[in-house]
Amino acid sequence: MCGIVGYIGKRDAYPVILNGLKRLEYRGYDSAGIALYDGSTIQLCKTKGKVADLEKKVSEEMATKGNLGIGHTRWATHGIPNDINSHPHFSNSGDLVIIHNGIIENYASIKKELINRGYTFYSDTDTEVLVNLIEDIKKNENVKLGKAVQIALNQVVGAYAIALFDKNKPDEIVVAKLGSPLAIGIGTDEFFVASDASPFIEFTNNAIYLEDEEMAIIRLVREIKIRKVKDDSIVAPYIQELQLNIEQIEKGGYDHFMLKEIYEQPSVIKDTYRGRLLADKGIIRLGGLEDYIEKFINADRIIIVACGTSWHAGLVAEYIFEDWARIPVEVEYASEFRYRNPVITEKDVVIAISQSGETADTLAAIKLAKEKGAFVYGICNVVGSTISRATHSGTYTHAGPEIGVASTKAFTTQITVLTMIALKLAKIKGTISQTDYMVHLRELELIPTKVESALSKNDAIEKIALLFKDATNFLYLGRGYNFPVALEGALKLKEISYIHAEGYPAAEMKHGPIALIDEHMPIVVIAINSNHYEKVVSNIQEIKSRKGKIIAVVTEGDTVVRELADYIMEVPYTPETLSPLVTTIPLQLLSYHIALMLNRNVDQPRNLAKAVTVE
Ligand code: M6R
C-alpha cells in the first residue's frame, strides 16, 4: 500500500501535495517523494523516512515553484525503503515522471526486455520499469502520453494506481487504476488526484472515483477524458458529491483503523497470495523460499520464534507443517528462547514471524539462532524492517500498514504465507496427496470470499457484544487448529477492552479452568465442523451443566451446537486446516465491539505500542 497525490491548477502545488501526503501517511510511511513542474524545470526530491523528513529535505534542497506536481508516500514492495527506491521515478529521458501504488507482477521480464533495448535502471522498483515501458512505447509507436500509458497497461500484470506527467505537456496529468484506489477531485480550474479524497476535501466536494481498468487524461482546460484501458472506449464521468470529514476519509469511512483493518482482510489475504499461488496450475512460488527449499526439506526441525499475535500464527503453523510436511516444529516465545540457552544446530531452520519487523525480542532470538548456525527465515509485513534484513531470507505478507495496535490483518496474512510454505514443502516431500494439495490450493483461493461472509455477520456479533460487555472475565476454548485461535481471541479482547480473558485448549478445561465456570462466565467456544466436533460438543455440555454462558463459533447450517449454545457466531464451512483464517474474524469483531461499548481507545489501547522495540 502507498499513498499518491497529484495536483494541476492555479495554486502552488507544493503545499497541496505535502499536506495530502501527510493525510495519506497511514497508507505507508517508509519513504516519501515529490516532483514539481513550473513549465520549464522538474524539481524532484525524495527520501527514505516519513513525510516530515521529506518536508525537511525539500526546505533544504529544492525550490517549491510549480502549479503541477505529484507526490508519494511509500509502503515498500519491490526494493527496500531508501532514497533511490522512493517515488516519483523518472523515465530514462527525464521527460516522464511517475508515482505508483500497487505491484507490477511481471516487471522482471519487462525490465529484461527494456535493458536489452538500452534502458538503464537506477532503482529496484517495478515502478521504474513501468515508466520506462511507457516511454519506450511513446517513442517507438509515436503516440501521445495517454495512448502510450494505455498500451503499456495492457502489457502489465498486477495492480496499480498511477499518476504521471510529461515534461513536454505542462498542462496534463495521466492517471489510471486497477486494484489500488484513485480519486480525482474536481475544483474550479484545478484538479486533484489522490488515493482517497482526504488530500483535497477542503478544496472541493466533487470527486470521480475511477473504476478498475479505467484511465483518465486530466487537462487544465477543465477537461477530463476517462477511457477503458482494455478497449479504449470512452466512459462518462460520474461526479460524486462527498459528504465526509477528513478523519473519516483517512480511515476509509470506518470509525477506527482496527475496524478498517479487520474489513481489509479479504483484499489483503488476496494480495498476500497474488502472483504466488497459481491454483489452477498447482503452483506455489515464493521468491524468498525457492533458493532455500533444500534447507527446509532437510531440516531436523523448524523452530518458530515470535511474540504476541505473531506467536499465535506460529502455533497455527505448527499444526500445518506437522500435518502436511511432516517436519517437527517447535514454537517459542522469542523472549524465552533468547534467554534459555536453547539447543540449536545447523540442521535447524528458524522462522521468525513479525508484523512490524522491529520487535526487540524476536530480533534477539534471530541473532542467537544465527550465532548457533541455524538458517533463519523471516515472515514480516514491513518491507525493509530490521528483522527482514537480519534474516537470511524470507517472505513478506502484503497486508499494508497496520495502524491499529491490535493485530488483525497481520495474523491472517501471516497464516496465509505459512500455509503456502507448508503446502509447497509437503508437495516436494510427497507427504501430501496430489488431490489434497490441489484441494487446498483452491480452498486457499476461496478464503477471501469466506472471510467476507464471516464479516457480513457483524450486526449479530455486535448484539452479542452488548450482552457481554460488562463481564469481567472470559474464557476462550478451541481444539486443534483452533486452539491458537482461542488464544488470539482472548488476547484481542484483553488488549483493547481490558477485560481479563484466557484462551485454553478445550480439553484442558477439565484440568482447572472448569472451576471458574458459573452463570456469570461467558465462554467463547470454537465449535466448527472438524475432526474435533464431537469432542467440542462434549465440552460444551460440560459448560452448560455448570450454567456457563456459551458463545459458539459454528459452521453455517450447524444444528447441534445451535441448540446447546446461548449465542452463535456463524462462519462458512472451511477445511479445518484453513479454518483459523475464518474463525478468527468473529472474535476480532466481538473484541472490537465490546471495547467500543466500553469507550476504550480501540486503536491505541493503554500501555501498548505498535512495535515493541524494547525488551
Ligand atoms: O510486530 P510483531 O508482530 O513482532 O509484534 C508482536 C506483538 O507485539 C504483537 O503481535 C502484539 O501482541 C499485538 N498488540 C497483538 O495484537
XYZ file of C-alpha atoms and ligand atoms in Angstrom:
631
model
C 0.000 0.000 0.000
C 1.205 3.508 -0.792
C -0.388 6.936 -0.950
C -0.382 9.031 -4.107
C -1.263 12.705 -4.619
C -1.290 14.925 -7.683
C -2.295 18.487 -8.454
C -2.712 20.616 -11.551
C -4.249 24.072 -11.406
C -3.810 27.642 -10.301
C -2.332 27.150 -6.834
C 1.170 26.343 -5.740
C 1.175 22.577 -5.984
C 3.676 22.047 -3.161
C 1.550 22.755 -0.072
C -1.403 20.865 -1.543
C 0.730 17.794 -2.187
C 2.665 17.971 1.060
C -0.498 18.196 3.184
C -2.068 15.474 1.075
C 0.883 13.184 1.733
C 0.587 13.814 5.463
C -3.027 12.706 5.330
C -2.185 9.623 3.324
C 0.718 8.604 5.513
C -1.449 5.917 7.108
C -1.114 4.074 3.781
C 2.634 3.780 4.017
C 5.405 5.679 5.676
C 8.788 4.213 4.861
C 9.722 6.858 2.288
C 8.238 9.831 0.506
C 8.856 11.999 -2.511
C 7.555 14.826 -4.617
C 8.024 16.206 -8.148
C 7.013 19.753 -9.086
C 6.847 21.277 -12.538
C 6.816 25.004 -13.290
C 6.611 24.618 -17.058
C 10.340 24.641 -17.610
C 12.070 22.583 -14.908
C 11.009 19.490 -12.999
C 12.161 19.647 -9.380
C 12.277 16.292 -7.626
C 13.022 15.439 -4.036
C 12.634 12.077 -2.315
C 13.871 10.407 0.803
C 13.684 7.368 2.988
C 11.607 8.213 6.035
C 8.373 9.975 6.762
C 6.700 12.907 5.081
C 8.223 15.150 7.787
C 11.672 14.039 6.593
C 10.688 14.899 3.042
C 9.464 18.322 4.157
C 12.813 18.998 5.819
C 14.772 17.825 2.796
C 12.662 19.954 0.446
C 13.225 23.028 2.624
C 16.981 22.466 2.402
C 17.358 21.375 -1.197
C 14.521 22.256 -3.515
C 12.652 25.203 -4.970
C 8.935 24.694 -4.498
C 7.704 26.509 -7.609
C 5.098 24.971 -9.869
C 1.379 24.527 -10.416
C 1.702 20.909 -11.361
C 3.062 18.179 -9.155
C 2.849 14.628 -7.891
C 3.804 13.123 -4.544
C 4.068 9.697 -2.982
C 4.294 8.101 0.440
C 5.597 4.576 0.193
C 4.972 1.170 1.662
C 7.776 -0.761 0.032
C 7.045 -3.863 -2.007
C 9.877 -4.092 -4.554
C 13.152 -2.811 -3.214
C 13.980 -1.797 0.319
C 12.996 1.640 1.570
C 15.789 4.021 0.553
C 16.094 7.317 -1.299
C 16.552 5.709 -4.717
C 13.597 3.341 -4.482
C 11.326 6.163 -3.287
C 8.877 7.628 -5.782
C 8.478 9.614 -8.044
C 10.564 7.896 -10.708
C 11.870 9.498 -13.891
C 11.972 7.718 -17.231
C 15.417 7.423 -18.810
C 14.980 10.564 -20.938
C 13.925 12.556 -17.885
C 10.713 13.574 -19.669
C 8.232 11.373 -17.788
C 7.727 11.271 -14.034
C 5.509 8.714 -12.325
C 4.086 7.720 -8.945
C 2.567 4.290 -8.387
C 0.640 2.427 -5.736
C 0.487 -1.309 -6.425
C 2.587 -4.173 -7.691
C 3.590 -4.933 -11.285
C 3.953 -8.693 -11.129
C 5.609 -9.229 -14.499
C 8.071 -6.374 -14.047
C 11.126 -8.661 -14.186
C 10.506 -9.868 -17.748
C 9.639 -6.351 -18.961
C 12.758 -4.994 -17.288
C 14.919 -7.589 -19.042
C 13.487 -6.606 -22.390
C 13.977 -2.902 -21.722
C 17.582 -3.486 -20.655
C 18.147 -5.277 -23.971
C 16.765 -2.199 -25.673
C 19.292 0.011 -23.897
C 17.381 1.218 -20.846
C 19.148 1.725 -17.538
C 17.528 1.196 -14.157
C 18.613 3.009 -11.062
C 16.173 1.581 -8.541
C 14.924 -1.914 -7.682
C 11.303 -0.898 -8.193
C 8.667 -2.249 -10.528
C 7.537 1.363 -10.985
C 10.689 2.482 -12.760
C 10.104 -0.401 -15.169
C 6.585 0.832 -15.875
C 7.584 4.433 -16.598
C 10.286 3.284 -18.998
C 7.908 0.896 -20.711
C 5.571 3.843 -21.269
C 8.438 5.946 -22.593
C 9.549 3.162 -24.921
C 6.055 2.776 -26.358
C 5.593 6.533 -26.701
C 8.853 6.855 -28.625
C 8.630 3.774 -30.802
C 4.983 3.935 -31.656
C 4.998 7.711 -31.903
C 1.868 8.124 -29.789
C 0.744 10.642 -27.189
C 1.312 10.017 -23.497
C -2.253 8.808 -22.814
C -2.085 6.245 -25.607
C 1.345 5.043 -24.508
C 0.035 4.568 -20.954
C -2.882 2.591 -22.265
C -0.722 0.290 -24.405
C 1.699 -0.236 -21.510
C -1.035 -1.056 -19.028
C -2.338 -3.717 -21.344
C 1.060 -5.382 -21.111
C 1.420 -5.381 -17.353
C 0.014 -7.871 -14.858
C -0.709 -6.685 -11.354
C -2.264 -3.784 -9.546
C -1.791 -0.070 -9.960
C -2.953 3.415 -9.240
C -0.619 5.663 -11.178
C -0.231 9.344 -11.933
C 2.334 10.700 -14.339
C 3.144 13.702 -16.441
C 5.329 14.583 -19.395
C 7.771 17.476 -19.381
C 6.550 18.351 -22.860
C 2.949 18.673 -21.695
C 2.857 21.092 -18.768
C -0.946 21.104 -18.678
C -1.677 17.396 -18.359
C -1.640 14.572 -15.833
C -2.474 10.994 -16.808
C -3.872 8.616 -14.198
C -5.068 5.008 -14.216
C -6.302 2.423 -11.776
C -6.544 -1.334 -11.301
C -6.846 -2.797 -7.841
C -5.500 0.250 -5.973
C -7.783 3.227 -5.311
C -7.718 6.513 -7.193
C -9.921 9.579 -6.727
C -9.946 12.728 -8.834
C -11.049 15.936 -7.100
C -12.661 18.491 -9.391
C -12.267 22.127 -8.481
C -12.712 25.304 -10.472
C -9.841 25.382 -12.925
C -7.954 22.828 -10.908
C -7.803 19.067 -10.419
C -6.548 16.863 -7.639
C -5.550 13.228 -7.755
C -5.209 11.039 -4.679
C -5.519 7.559 -3.191
C -8.512 8.830 -1.258
C -10.291 12.156 -1.014
C -8.521 13.362 2.145
C -5.860 15.433 0.318
C -8.456 17.583 -1.438
C -11.511 17.586 0.778
C -11.002 21.203 1.861
C -10.794 22.367 -1.770
C -13.680 20.520 -3.359
C -16.505 18.130 -2.578
C -16.746 16.918 -6.140
C -14.889 13.769 -6.985
C -14.684 10.993 -9.511
C -13.594 7.579 -8.268
C -12.023 5.699 -11.136
C -13.130 2.109 -11.554
C -10.707 -0.733 -12.188
C -9.099 -0.637 -15.633
C -10.058 2.966 -16.214
C -7.668 5.742 -17.029
C -8.126 9.493 -17.204
C -6.348 12.226 -19.059
C -6.681 15.358 -16.970
C -6.063 18.634 -18.779
C -6.003 22.032 -17.202
C -8.510 23.426 -19.651
C -11.146 21.855 -17.384
C -11.291 18.658 -19.287
C -11.228 15.083 -18.095
C -11.343 12.188 -20.512
C -11.948 8.798 -18.995
C -11.367 5.674 -21.026
C -11.288 1.943 -20.521
C -7.722 0.692 -20.541
C -8.680 -2.536 -22.325
C -10.591 -1.290 -25.358
C -10.167 2.496 -25.336
C -13.923 3.056 -25.051
C -14.994 6.368 -23.524
C -16.550 6.385 -20.055
C -18.915 9.182 -18.988
C -17.515 10.669 -15.783
C -19.672 10.127 -12.702
C -19.075 13.025 -10.338
C -19.963 12.342 -6.711
C -20.620 14.903 -4.038
C -18.587 13.946 -0.994
C -20.028 14.284 2.475
C -17.122 13.161 4.569
C -14.787 14.785 7.008
C -11.054 14.289 6.807
C -10.755 11.850 9.666
C -13.436 9.615 8.272
C -11.757 9.552 4.919
C -8.354 8.575 6.253
C -9.974 5.668 7.944
C -11.816 4.849 4.755
C -15.143 5.712 6.358
C -14.537 3.387 9.328
C -14.548 4.749 12.863
C -11.264 3.107 13.750
C -8.214 1.780 11.987
C -8.760 -1.571 13.693
C -12.187 -1.948 12.136
C -10.864 -0.856 8.759
C -8.072 -3.412 9.039
C -10.494 -6.155 10.027
C -12.528 -5.378 6.921
C -9.460 -5.202 4.707
C -8.722 -8.875 5.319
C -10.411 -10.275 2.194
C -8.334 -7.999 -0.010
C -5.021 -8.258 1.830
C -5.192 -12.049 2.031
C -5.622 -11.931 -1.735
C -2.677 -9.518 -2.007
C -0.596 -11.942 0.043
C -1.126 -14.881 -2.285
C -1.453 -12.903 -5.522
C 1.222 -13.943 -8.013
C 2.465 -16.612 -5.575
C -0.401 -19.077 -5.643
C -1.429 -20.352 -9.059
C -4.126 -22.774 -8.011
C -5.129 -23.899 -11.496
C -1.580 -24.844 -12.342
C -0.900 -26.364 -8.939
C 1.963 -23.952 -8.347
C 3.131 -22.066 -5.256
C 6.032 -19.722 -5.888
C 7.556 -17.757 -3.034
C 10.554 -15.708 -4.124
C 12.463 -15.927 -0.852
C 11.894 -19.662 -0.498
C 12.925 -21.046 -3.877
C 16.692 -20.831 -3.275
C 16.483 -22.279 0.224
C 13.963 -25.044 -0.215
C 16.604 -27.736 0.482
C 17.291 -26.195 3.893
C 13.645 -26.711 4.825
C 13.376 -30.166 3.308
C 16.498 -31.386 5.082
C 15.834 -29.618 8.380
C 15.805 -31.724 11.557
C 13.108 -29.420 12.820
C 11.620 -25.977 12.360
C 11.685 -23.611 15.309
C 9.266 -20.700 15.109
C 10.063 -17.615 17.188
C 7.639 -14.714 17.594
C 5.675 -12.662 20.123
C 2.001 -11.942 20.738
C -0.289 -12.397 17.766
C 2.621 -13.444 15.550
C 3.341 -16.228 18.056
C -0.256 -17.369 17.684
C 0.200 -17.508 13.901
C 3.288 -19.637 14.614
C 1.175 -22.031 16.688
C -1.223 -22.456 13.776
C 1.805 -23.152 11.577
C 2.930 -25.916 13.925
C -0.255 -27.825 13.106
C 0.008 -27.171 9.380
C 3.696 -28.033 8.987
C 3.495 -31.210 11.028
C 0.249 -32.316 9.415
C 1.262 -31.759 5.827
C 5.044 -31.543 5.583
C 5.806 -33.966 8.443
C 8.587 -31.734 9.766
C 8.791 -31.442 13.581
C 8.002 -27.915 14.723
C 8.591 -26.072 17.977
C 7.021 -22.702 18.608
C 8.805 -20.449 21.054
C 8.128 -17.100 22.634
C 11.083 -15.122 21.318
C 11.549 -13.590 24.749
C 12.014 -17.007 26.373
C 14.041 -18.507 23.558
C 16.668 -15.780 23.685
C 17.366 -16.261 27.368
C 17.252 -20.011 27.836
C 20.358 -21.311 26.086
C 18.372 -23.364 23.575
C 19.859 -26.329 21.737
C 20.094 -25.245 18.101
C 22.141 -26.802 15.347
C 22.961 -26.068 11.737
C 20.292 -28.564 10.764
C 17.562 -26.384 12.288
C 15.521 -23.867 10.368
C 14.234 -20.943 12.422
C 11.218 -18.997 11.196
C 10.842 -15.557 12.762
C 7.394 -14.006 12.419
C 6.821 -10.301 12.995
C 4.333 -7.789 11.630
C 6.468 -4.746 12.401
C 9.792 -6.461 11.816
C 11.117 -4.432 14.723
C 10.206 -6.469 17.819
C 13.309 -6.489 20.030
C 12.786 -9.963 21.495
C 12.286 -11.550 18.087
C 15.346 -9.775 16.752
C 17.451 -11.037 19.650
C 16.167 -14.585 19.076
C 17.201 -14.315 15.414
C 20.703 -13.188 16.366
C 21.050 -16.092 18.777
C 19.837 -18.622 16.198
C 22.260 -17.250 13.623
C 25.165 -17.398 16.052
C 24.387 -21.064 16.589
C 24.449 -21.705 12.871
C 20.740 -22.085 12.096
C 19.219 -20.856 8.859
C 16.744 -18.083 9.704
C 13.709 -17.258 7.571
C 11.620 -14.141 8.224
C 7.922 -13.510 7.734
C 7.395 -9.777 8.114
C 4.883 -7.213 6.967
C 7.030 -4.090 6.976
C 9.337 -4.135 3.986
C 12.943 -3.323 4.788
C 12.321 -3.628 8.535
C 15.189 -4.680 10.809
C 14.018 -8.292 11.069
C 13.531 -8.618 7.327
C 17.138 -7.564 6.917
C 18.505 -9.620 9.783
C 17.162 -12.936 8.453
C 18.837 -14.994 5.698
C 15.758 -14.892 3.531
C 12.020 -14.554 3.915
C 8.585 -13.720 2.622
C 6.640 -10.530 3.098
C 2.990 -10.595 3.928
C 1.335 -7.924 1.827
C -1.075 -6.697 4.494
C -0.321 -2.989 4.023
C 0.218 -0.713 7.031
C -1.384 -1.994 10.182
C -2.058 1.075 12.319
C -4.373 -0.309 15.000
C -2.235 -1.606 17.843
C -4.287 -4.798 17.982
C -3.037 -7.024 15.185
C -5.771 -8.343 12.915
C -4.894 -8.492 9.241
C -1.270 -9.271 10.132
C -2.442 -12.524 11.747
C -4.438 -13.785 8.785
C -1.821 -12.803 6.219
C 0.940 -14.470 8.267
C -1.106 -17.673 8.312
C -1.629 -17.326 4.556
C 2.141 -17.221 3.977
C 2.800 -20.077 6.398
C 0.122 -22.177 4.707
C 1.711 -21.636 1.304
C 5.147 -22.618 2.640
C 3.775 -25.766 4.294
C 1.876 -26.822 1.181
C 4.906 -26.279 -1.010
C 7.168 -28.312 1.270
C 4.584 -31.090 1.560
C 4.280 -31.251 -2.205
C 8.039 -31.507 -2.693
C 8.409 -34.065 0.102
C 5.483 -36.088 -1.195
C 3.805 -36.027 2.217
C 0.526 -34.708 0.831
C -1.547 -36.425 -1.824
C -1.934 -34.617 -5.135
C -5.680 -34.401 -4.530
C -5.308 -32.877 -1.074
C -2.717 -30.476 -2.389
C -4.926 -29.245 -5.217
C -7.995 -29.039 -2.973
C -6.134 -26.867 -0.508
C -4.740 -24.553 -3.166
C -8.279 -23.956 -4.388
C -9.619 -23.611 -0.873
C -6.959 -21.020 -0.083
C -8.138 -19.010 -3.055
C -11.668 -19.111 -1.628
C -10.649 -17.730 1.764
C -11.202 -14.028 0.892
C -14.819 -14.776 -0.034
C -15.315 -16.791 3.146
C -13.814 -14.004 5.249
C -16.224 -11.601 3.572
C -19.085 -13.861 4.516
C -17.862 -14.049 8.134
C -17.662 -10.234 8.191
C -21.230 -9.980 6.978
C -22.377 -11.331 10.372
C -21.129 -8.185 12.094
C -24.553 -6.992 13.269
C -25.309 -10.232 15.079
C -21.891 -10.106 16.751
C -22.476 -6.527 17.852
C -25.679 -7.636 19.612
C -23.770 -10.359 21.464
C -21.126 -7.809 22.455
C -23.802 -5.628 24.033
C -24.928 -8.527 26.232
C -21.451 -9.340 27.498
C -19.663 -6.011 27.605
C -19.850 -5.837 31.400
C -18.413 -9.279 32.046
C -15.161 -9.173 33.967
C -13.742 -12.479 32.739
C -13.953 -14.507 29.540
C -12.758 -17.977 28.618
C -11.929 -18.885 25.022
C -11.766 -22.548 24.074
C -10.710 -24.327 20.899
C -9.138 -27.576 19.802
C -6.520 -28.476 17.206
C -6.042 -25.732 14.631
C -8.464 -23.577 16.558
C -6.678 -23.714 19.894
C -4.322 -20.885 18.759
C -7.400 -19.007 17.540
C -8.825 -19.230 21.078
C -5.575 -17.732 22.401
C -5.721 -14.982 19.804
C -9.383 -14.225 20.577
C -8.552 -13.846 24.263
C -5.555 -11.630 23.514
C -7.670 -9.349 21.287
C -10.278 -8.942 23.993
C -7.892 -8.192 26.815
C -5.685 -5.778 24.944
C -8.415 -3.475 23.701
C -11.245 -3.891 26.229
C -9.077 -4.503 29.345
C -11.346 -7.411 30.283
C -9.492 -10.410 31.637
C -9.653 -13.292 29.170
C -7.892 -16.629 28.893
C -7.534 -18.971 25.957
C -7.342 -22.713 26.572
C -7.355 -25.937 24.617
C -10.952 -27.070 25.130
C -9.856 -30.420 26.582
C -7.734 -28.701 29.225
C -10.787 -27.039 30.728
C -11.428 -30.003 32.973
C -7.903 -29.744 34.397
C -8.556 -26.472 36.158
C -10.439 -23.637 34.429
C -13.724 -25.508 34.852
C -13.642 -24.304 38.469
C -14.240 -20.770 37.188
C -17.475 -21.602 35.421
C -20.721 -20.271 36.796
C -23.669 -18.353 35.381
C -21.587 -15.170 35.140
C -18.815 -16.619 32.990
C -19.025 -16.124 29.205
C -17.168 -18.849 27.329
C -16.378 -18.446 23.660
C -16.057 -21.890 22.094
C -14.852 -22.522 18.558
C -17.097 -25.418 17.551
C -16.895 -25.631 13.773
C -17.289 -28.795 11.679
C -13.975 -30.584 12.120
C -12.413 -33.795 13.380
C -12.893 -32.465 16.892
C -16.518 -31.531 16.565
C -17.960 -34.314 18.781
C -15.374 -33.679 21.456
C -16.065 -29.944 21.461
C -19.775 -30.659 21.740
C -18.993 -32.692 24.880
C -17.017 -29.746 26.269
C -19.991 -27.503 25.589
C -22.231 -29.937 27.502
C -19.836 -29.746 30.438
C -20.023 -25.942 30.427
C -23.783 -25.979 30.085
C -24.297 -28.228 33.073
C -22.345 -25.673 35.116
C -24.504 -22.822 33.794
C -21.699 -21.089 31.889
C -22.828 -18.725 29.109
C -21.819 -20.237 25.767
C -20.999 -18.119 22.730
C -20.112 -20.570 19.978
C -18.402 -20.028 16.644
C -20.176 -22.548 14.413
C -20.244 -23.602 10.793
C -23.196 -22.176 8.867
C -26.055 -24.680 8.987
C -24.956 -26.254 12.282
C -27.908 -27.521 14.290
C -26.409 -29.367 17.265
C -24.346 -26.585 18.824
C -27.007 -24.051 17.890
C -29.327 -25.923 20.273
C -26.808 -26.052 23.094
C -25.188 -22.628 22.906
C -26.686 -19.424 24.250
C -25.442 -17.445 21.243
C -23.799 -18.402 17.990
C -21.491 -16.641 15.553
C -21.590 -18.313 12.142
C -18.763 -18.787 9.676
C -18.851 -20.541 6.295
C -17.563 -24.105 6.032
C -13.784 -24.186 5.608
C -11.476 -27.218 5.820
C -10.114 -27.413 9.344
C -6.545 -26.801 8.171
C -7.501 -23.377 6.810
C -10.247 -22.600 9.311
C -8.207 -20.231 11.562
C -8.297 -17.732 8.690
C -12.063 -17.580 9.065
C -12.854 -18.430 12.705
C -10.684 -15.571 13.911
C -12.945 -12.981 12.204
C -15.931 -13.114 14.630
C -13.527 -12.992 17.569
C -11.895 -9.829 16.216
C -15.299 -8.220 15.747
C -16.517 -9.275 19.191
C -13.488 -7.669 20.863
C -13.845 -4.545 18.769
C -17.496 -4.018 19.680
C -17.004 -4.719 23.370
C -14.068 -2.292 23.531
C -16.075 0.341 21.703
C -19.056 -0.072 24.030
C -16.711 0.362 26.981
C -15.354 3.573 25.464
C -11.842 2.227 25.173
C -9.246 3.709 22.887
C -9.553 0.929 20.330
C -6.641 1.911 18.101
C -4.238 2.875 20.833
C -5.012 0.837 23.935
C -3.341 1.863 27.150
C 0.210 0.719 27.901
C 0.766 -0.819 24.467
C 2.808 0.159 21.422
C 2.564 -0.960 17.843
C 6.174 -2.044 17.659
C 7.736 -3.272 20.896
C 11.329 -2.307 20.316
C 12.355 -2.677 23.949
C 12.912 -5.834 25.971
O 5.297 -6.699 15.168
P 5.225 -8.058 15.803
O 4.362 -8.998 15.059
O 6.584 -8.640 16.050
O 4.563 -7.802 17.207
C 4.416 -8.829 18.144
C 3.488 -8.414 19.256
O 3.991 -7.316 19.929
C 2.096 -8.084 18.708
O 1.541 -9.151 18.000
C 1.150 -7.708 19.853
O 0.908 -8.816 20.655
C -0.141 -7.127 19.288
N -0.525 -5.959 20.016
C -1.270 -8.106 19.327
O -2.456 -7.573 18.873
